[in-house]
Coordinates of C-alpha atoms in Angstrom, one line a residue:
Chain A
X1 CA 76.7 94.6 87.5
X2 CA 77.4 91.2 89.5
X3 CA 75.4 88.5 88.0
X4 CA 74.9 87.4 91.5
X5 CA 72.9 90.1 93.5
X6 CA 73.9 88.7 96.6
X7 CA 77.7 88.3 96.2
X8 CA 79.4 87.4 99.6
X9 CA 81.0 91.0 99.9
X10 CA 77.4 92.3 99.1
X11 CA 75.6 90.1 101.6
X12 CA 78.3 90.6 104.4
X13 CA 78.3 94.6 103.8
X14 CA 74.4 94.4 104.3
X15 CA 75.1 93.3 107.8
X16 CA 76.3 96.7 108.9
X17 CA 72.6 97.8 108.2
X18 CA 71.5 95.3 111.0
X19 CA 73.7 97.2 113.3
X20 CA 70.9 98.5 114.8
X21 CA 69.3 98.8 118.2
X22 CA 68.1 95.3 117.5
X23 CA 70.8 93.5 116.9
X24 CA 72.5 94.6 119.5
X25 CA 69.5 93.8 121.9
X26 CA 69.8 90.1 120.4
X27 CA 73.5 89.8 121.0
X28 CA 72.8 91.5 124.6
X29 CA 69.7 89.1 125.3
X30 CA 72.0 86.1 124.3
X31 CA 74.5 86.8 126.7
X32 CA 72.7 87.6 129.5
X33 CA 70.5 84.4 129.1
X34 CA 72.8 83.1 131.4
X35 CA 73.1 83.3 134.9
X36 CA 76.4 84.7 136.4
X37 CA 77.8 83.2 139.4
X38 CA 77.4 85.5 142.6
X39 CA 81.2 86.5 143.0
X40 CA 80.6 88.4 146.4
X41 CA 79.0 85.6 148.1
X42 CA 81.8 83.1 146.7
X43 CA 84.5 85.6 148.0
X44 CA 82.8 85.6 151.3
X45 CA 82.5 81.8 151.2
X46 CA 86.3 81.7 150.8
X47 CA 86.8 84.0 153.2
X48 CA 85.1 81.9 155.5
X49 CA 87.1 78.9 154.8
X50 CA 90.5 80.9 155.5
X51 CA 89.0 81.8 158.8
X52 CA 88.0 78.0 159.7
X53 CA 91.4 76.9 158.8
X54 CA 93.3 79.8 160.7
X55 CA 91.0 79.5 163.9
X56 CA 91.2 75.5 163.8
X57 CA 94.8 75.5 163.4
X58 CA 95.1 77.9 166.4
X59 CA 93.2 75.9 168.5
X60 CA 94.9 72.9 167.3
X61 CA 98.3 74.2 168.3
X62 CA 97.1 75.1 171.7
X63 CA 95.3 71.7 172.2
X64 CA 98.9 70.0 171.5
X65 CA 100.9 72.7 173.9
X66 CA 98.4 72.0 176.6
X67 CA 98.5 68.3 176.5
X68 CA 102.6 68.8 176.7
X69 CA 102.1 70.9 180.0
X70 CA 99.7 68.5 181.3
X71 CA 102.0 65.8 181.3
X72 CA 104.4 67.6 182.7
X73 CA 102.1 68.8 185.5
X74 CA 101.0 65.3 186.4
X75 CA 104.7 64.2 186.5
X76 CA 106.1 66.9 188.7
X77 CA 102.9 66.4 191.4
X78 CA 103.9 62.5 191.0
X79 CA 100.3 61.8 192.4
X80 CA 99.7 59.1 190.3
X81 CA 101.6 57.0 188.2
X82 CA 102.6 59.2 185.6
X83 CA 104.3 58.8 182.0
X84 CA 107.7 57.2 181.6
X85 CA 108.8 59.9 179.7
X86 CA 108.6 64.1 179.2
X87 CA 107.3 63.1 175.3
X88 CA 104.2 61.1 174.3
X89 CA 104.3 58.7 171.7
X90 CA 103.1 60.4 169.0
X91 CA 100.1 57.4 169.1
X92 CA 99.2 58.8 172.6
X93 CA 99.3 62.2 171.3
X94 CA 96.3 64.6 170.1
X95 CA 98.6 65.4 167.2
X96 CA 98.0 62.6 164.7
X97 CA 94.1 63.1 165.8
X98 CA 93.9 66.8 164.8
X99 CA 96.0 66.6 162.0
X100 CA 93.3 64.1 160.2
X101 CA 91.0 67.2 161.2
X102 CA 93.3 69.7 159.5
X103 CA 93.3 67.8 156.4
X104 CA 89.5 67.8 156.2
X105 CA 89.9 71.7 156.5
X106 CA 92.7 72.0 153.8
X107 CA 90.4 69.9 151.5
X108 CA 87.7 72.4 152.1
X109 CA 89.7 75.6 151.8
X110 CA 91.3 74.0 148.3
X111 CA 87.5 73.4 146.7
X112 CA 86.4 76.7 148.0
X113 CA 89.5 78.4 146.4
X114 CA 89.3 76.2 143.1
X115 CA 85.1 77.1 143.0
X116 CA 86.4 81.0 143.5
X117 CA 88.8 80.5 141.1
X118 CA 86.9 78.8 138.4
X119 CA 84.1 81.6 139.1
X120 CA 86.2 84.3 138.5
X121 CA 88.2 83.1 135.5
X122 CA 88.4 86.0 132.8
X123 CA 86.9 83.7 130.0
X124 CA 85.9 86.7 128.6
X125 CA 89.1 88.7 127.7
X126 CA 90.3 85.7 126.2
X127 CA 87.4 85.6 123.8
X128 CA 87.7 89.5 123.4
X129 CA 91.6 88.7 122.4
X130 CA 90.6 85.7 120.0
X131 CA 87.7 87.6 118.4
X132 CA 90.2 90.7 117.9
X133 CA 92.5 88.3 116.1
X134 CA 89.5 86.9 114.2
X135 CA 88.4 90.4 112.9
X136 CA 92.0 91.3 112.1
X137 CA 92.1 88.2 110.0
X138 CA 88.5 88.7 108.2
X139 CA 89.9 92.1 107.7
X140 CA 92.9 91.1 106.1
X141 CA 91.8 88.5 104.1
X142 CA 89.1 90.6 102.8
X143 CA 91.7 93.5 101.9
X144 CA 94.0 90.7 100.2
X145 CA 91.2 89.3 98.5
X146 CA 89.2 92.4 97.4
X147 CA 86.3 90.8 99.2
X148 CA 84.9 94.4 99.7
X149 CA 84.3 93.6 103.6
X150 CA 84.1 96.8 105.6
X151 CA 85.4 97.6 108.7
X152 CA 81.7 98.0 109.9
X153 CA 80.8 94.6 108.6
X154 CA 83.7 93.0 110.1
X155 CA 82.8 94.8 113.3
X156 CA 79.4 93.2 113.5
X157 CA 81.0 89.8 112.4
X158 CA 83.3 89.8 115.2
X159 CA 80.7 91.2 117.8
X160 CA 78.4 88.3 116.9
X161 CA 81.1 85.8 117.1
X162 CA 82.3 87.3 120.7
X163 CA 78.6 87.3 121.6
X164 CA 78.1 83.9 120.6
X165 CA 81.5 82.4 122.4
X166 CA 80.8 84.6 125.7
X167 CA 77.6 83.0 125.6
X168 CA 78.6 79.3 125.0
X169 CA 81.3 80.2 127.8
X170 CA 78.9 81.5 130.4
X171 CA 76.4 78.9 130.2
X172 CA 78.9 76.2 130.3
X173 CA 80.3 77.9 133.4
X174 CA 77.3 78.2 135.0
X175 CA 75.9 74.8 134.0
X176 CA 79.7 73.4 135.4
X177 CA 79.3 75.5 138.8
X178 CA 75.7 74.2 139.2
X179 CA 76.5 70.6 138.7
X180 CA 79.7 70.7 140.6
X181 CA 78.3 72.6 143.5
X182 CA 75.4 70.2 143.8
X183 CA 77.7 67.1 144.0
X184 CA 79.5 69.0 146.7
X185 CA 76.8 70.3 148.6
X186 CA 76.4 67.2 150.9
X187 CA 80.0 66.5 151.2
X188 CA 80.3 70.0 152.7
X189 CA 77.3 69.5 155.0
X190 CA 78.9 66.1 156.3
X191 CA 82.3 67.5 156.8
X192 CA 81.2 70.8 158.4
X193 CA 79.0 68.6 161.0
X194 CA 81.7 66.2 161.7
X195 CA 84.0 69.0 162.4
X196 CA 81.4 70.6 164.5
X197 CA 80.9 67.6 166.6
X198 CA 84.6 66.9 167.2
X199 CA 85.4 70.5 168.0
X200 CA 82.4 71.4 170.6
X201 CA 82.1 67.3 172.0
X202 CA 85.9 66.3 171.8
X203 CA 88.4 68.9 171.3
X204 CA 87.2 71.3 173.5
X205 CA 86.7 68.5 176.1
X206 CA 90.3 68.0 175.5
X207 CA 91.1 71.5 176.1
X208 CA 88.9 71.3 179.1
X209 CA 90.3 68.3 181.0
X210 CA 94.0 69.3 180.0
X211 CA 93.4 73.0 181.7
X212 CA 91.9 71.3 185.0
X213 CA 94.9 69.1 185.0
X214 CA 97.2 71.7 184.7
X215 CA 95.3 74.2 187.3
X216 CA 95.0 71.3 189.6
X217 CA 98.7 69.8 189.7
X218 CA 100.2 73.2 189.0
X219 CA 98.4 74.6 192.0
X220 CA 99.7 71.8 194.5
X221 CA 103.5 71.7 192.8
X222 CA 103.7 75.3 193.5
X223 CA 103.3 75.3 197.3
X224 CA 106.2 72.8 197.7
X225 CA 108.4 75.1 195.7
X226 CA 110.8 76.9 198.5
X227 CA 111.6 80.0 196.5
X228 CA 108.9 82.8 196.4
X229 CA 110.7 83.8 192.9
X230 CA 110.2 80.1 191.4
X231 CA 106.2 80.4 193.2
X232 CA 105.8 83.5 191.4
X233 CA 107.3 82.6 188.1
X234 CA 105.0 79.4 188.2
X235 CA 101.8 81.1 189.1
X236 CA 102.6 83.5 186.3
X237 CA 103.1 80.6 184.1
X238 CA 99.9 79.1 185.4
X239 CA 97.5 82.4 184.2
X240 CA 99.3 82.6 180.7
X241 CA 98.4 78.9 180.5
X242 CA 95.0 79.4 181.5
X243 CA 94.7 82.5 179.2
X244 CA 95.7 80.3 176.3
X245 CA 93.5 77.6 177.0
X246 CA 90.3 80.1 177.0
X247 CA 91.3 81.7 173.9
X248 CA 91.8 78.5 171.9
X249 CA 88.0 77.6 173.5
X250 CA 86.5 81.0 172.6
X251 CA 88.3 80.3 168.9
X252 CA 86.6 77.0 168.6
X253 CA 83.3 78.3 169.4
X254 CA 84.2 80.9 166.4
X255 CA 85.0 78.4 164.2
X256 CA 81.8 76.2 165.4
X257 CA 79.4 79.3 164.3
X258 CA 81.3 79.9 161.0
X259 CA 80.8 76.1 160.1
X260 CA 77.7 76.0 161.0
X261 CA 76.7 78.8 158.6
X262 CA 79.0 77.2 155.8
X263 CA 76.9 74.6 154.1
X264 CA 73.8 77.1 153.8
X265 CA 76.0 79.9 152.3
X266 CA 77.3 77.5 149.6
X267 CA 73.8 76.3 149.1
X268 CA 72.9 80.1 149.0
X269 CA 75.3 80.5 145.9
X270 CA 74.1 77.7 144.2
X271 CA 70.4 78.9 144.5
X272 CA 71.6 82.1 143.0
X273 CA 72.5 80.5 140.0
X274 CA 69.4 78.7 139.7
X275 CA 66.8 81.3 140.4
X276 CA 68.6 84.5 140.0
X277 CA 66.6 87.5 141.0
X278 CA 65.2 89.6 138.0
X279 CA 67.1 92.7 139.2
X280 CA 70.5 90.9 138.7
X281 CA 69.2 89.6 135.0
X282 CA 68.7 93.1 134.1
X283 CA 71.8 94.5 135.6
X284 CA 73.8 92.1 133.3
X285 CA 71.6 93.0 130.6
X286 CA 72.8 96.4 131.0
X287 CA 76.3 95.5 131.8
X288 CA 76.5 93.3 128.6
X289 CA 74.8 95.9 126.5
X290 CA 77.5 98.3 127.2
X291 CA 80.4 95.9 126.8
X292 CA 79.2 94.8 123.1
X293 CA 78.8 98.3 122.1
X294 CA 82.1 99.0 123.4
X295 CA 83.5 95.8 121.8
X296 CA 82.3 96.7 118.5
X297 CA 83.3 100.4 118.4
X298 CA 86.7 99.3 119.2
X299 CA 86.8 96.4 116.7
X300 CA 85.3 99.2 114.2
X301 CA 88.2 101.7 114.7
X302 CA 90.6 98.7 114.6
X303 CA 90.0 97.5 111.1
X304 CA 89.3 101.3 109.2
Chain B
X1 CA 77.8 59.0 171.0
X2 CA 77.8 56.8 174.0
X3 CA 81.2 57.6 174.8
X4 CA 80.6 61.3 174.1
X5 CA 77.8 60.9 177.1
X6 CA 80.4 59.0 179.2
X7 CA 83.2 61.7 178.5
X8 CA 80.3 64.4 179.6
X9 CA 79.7 62.6 182.7
X10 CA 83.4 61.7 183.8
X11 CA 84.2 65.9 183.3
X12 CA 81.4 66.8 185.8
X13 CA 83.2 64.1 188.2
X14 CA 86.3 65.8 187.3
X15 CA 85.0 69.1 187.8
X16 CA 83.6 68.0 191.1
X17 CA 87.3 66.7 192.1
X18 CA 89.1 69.6 191.1
X19 CA 87.0 71.7 193.6
X20 CA 87.7 69.2 196.4
X21 CA 91.6 69.5 195.7
X22 CA 91.3 73.4 196.2
X23 CA 88.7 72.8 199.2
X24 CA 90.5 70.1 201.0
X25 CA 93.9 70.3 202.5
X26 CA 96.5 67.6 203.1
X27 CA 96.1 64.0 202.5
X28 CA 92.2 64.5 201.5
X29 CA 93.5 67.1 198.8
X30 CA 96.5 64.8 197.4
X31 CA 93.7 62.1 197.6
X32 CA 91.1 64.1 195.5
X33 CA 94.0 65.0 193.0
X34 CA 95.2 61.4 192.6
X35 CA 91.8 60.7 191.7
X36 CA 91.4 63.7 189.3
X37 CA 94.3 62.7 187.4
X38 CA 93.2 59.2 187.0
X39 CA 89.8 60.5 185.8
X40 CA 91.4 63.3 183.5
X41 CA 93.6 60.5 182.0
X42 CA 90.4 58.4 181.4
X43 CA 88.7 61.4 179.9
X44 CA 92.0 61.6 177.4
X45 CA 92.0 58.2 176.3
X46 CA 88.1 58.2 175.7
X47 CA 88.3 61.6 173.5
X48 CA 91.2 59.9 171.7
X49 CA 89.4 56.6 171.0
X50 CA 86.4 58.7 169.8
X51 CA 88.5 60.9 167.4
X52 CA 89.9 57.8 165.9
X53 CA 86.5 56.2 165.5
X54 CA 85.2 59.3 163.6
X55 CA 88.3 59.9 161.7
X56 CA 87.3 57.3 158.9
X57 CA 84.0 59.0 158.7
X58 CA 85.6 62.2 157.2
X59 CA 86.9 59.9 154.1
X60 CA 84.4 59.7 151.6
X61 CA 83.3 63.5 152.0
X62 CA 86.8 64.6 151.3
X63 CA 86.9 62.5 148.1
X64 CA 83.8 63.7 146.9
X65 CA 85.3 67.2 147.3
X66 CA 88.5 66.2 145.6
X67 CA 86.5 65.0 142.8
X68 CA 84.9 68.2 142.5
X69 CA 88.1 69.8 142.5
X70 CA 89.4 67.7 139.6
X71 CA 85.8 68.6 137.7
X72 CA 86.3 72.0 138.1
X73 CA 89.9 72.0 136.0
X74 CA 88.0 69.9 133.4
X75 CA 85.2 72.1 133.0
X76 CA 87.8 75.0 132.9
X77 CA 89.4 73.0 130.3
X78 CA 86.1 72.7 127.9
X79 CA 85.1 76.3 128.2
X80 CA 89.1 77.4 127.0
X81 CA 88.4 75.1 123.7
X82 CA 85.5 77.7 122.6
X83 CA 88.9 80.0 122.8
X84 CA 90.7 77.7 120.8
X85 CA 88.4 77.1 118.4
X86 CA 88.1 80.7 117.4
X87 CA 92.1 81.1 117.2
X88 CA 91.6 77.8 114.8
X89 CA 89.5 79.6 112.5
X90 CA 91.6 82.9 112.7
X91 CA 94.6 81.3 112.2
X92 CA 93.0 79.2 108.8
X93 CA 91.8 82.5 107.8
X94 CA 95.7 83.9 108.0
X95 CA 96.8 80.8 106.3
X96 CA 94.4 81.5 103.4
X97 CA 95.7 85.2 103.3
X98 CA 99.3 84.1 102.7
X99 CA 98.3 81.5 100.5
X100 CA 96.6 84.5 98.3
X101 CA 99.4 86.6 98.7
X102 CA 101.5 83.8 96.9
X103 CA 99.0 83.1 94.4
X104 CA 98.8 87.3 93.8

């Protein structure tokens, strides 16, 4: 009989006795104490940012095309001292102004993509791999040194490390998300408000102004064309241009609606992590219980 | 916002002038078109001037979001340290095992 009634091997081998619902409940409780990021809402926010980017780019492209067409239409009618060239100087064009807005949208999209990637990053599987290796190392060392640690004990030990590491990772993730998203919230509100003001008051007015000038000047110009075929072609072109302008205005309106909801959606994700509803916590509790139990059984069978 | 109000007023005038271009004929229509083009040119310049003035307002907010992107990367690195710590413990145990096998 050992002089040490609680030798390392015996103490560790007493652990499987703790392999009771109480132990698992503790591990599960530890893991579920952390609020999980609402992935569905984060995915929706990312999709919304892509929709804003796609819609705004399409409207901006049309605005630049309309500007060029307006230039030509005014030049053709020659009713005012027009530009000297068919090409606008960059400083006189809408293009650099719209590029500045596009850059702001790109930053918004990039932020959302990184937020999504961070919220969805699978730290869990990396922790599983690391703790599985740890279990193998413990088991191997135990066999080598005759420490007498059985597979059940290895399973319990690595399950504890696994649950604790996951708890640390998840709580660090949630803390970081709350902290970073809180800092980002005012900036997001500012960018969305600025973009919406620019879209509704300036860029939409720019499109309407160019549409008006194209329509009035082309109508005057068309009547001067001697060929009926040329008139018809010009009229067709005008109809298409006006339809494109109308579509750009509609797109800007959709972008405006999305941008108006964007800051609230971002805040909702933040609030969801601060005050997670009890149903979500219970769901996490069940999922974590199943996961830890599965992990334990897996480790135990691997180290037999 | 004065520019915006001015743009709106000019825009209303332009809409009225456009109606005249189509409603009138001959020289009167041409005169209305000339006036419309001038008003349109003024609206265009005013819009661009206002867009230039508001462009700077984006800068601070964009900087904050870029900092947040960097912060996410740093937070990810910190969390990965947990995994690395477990890997180090595992590696240390493997080293001990090798040592034990040599001793044996």
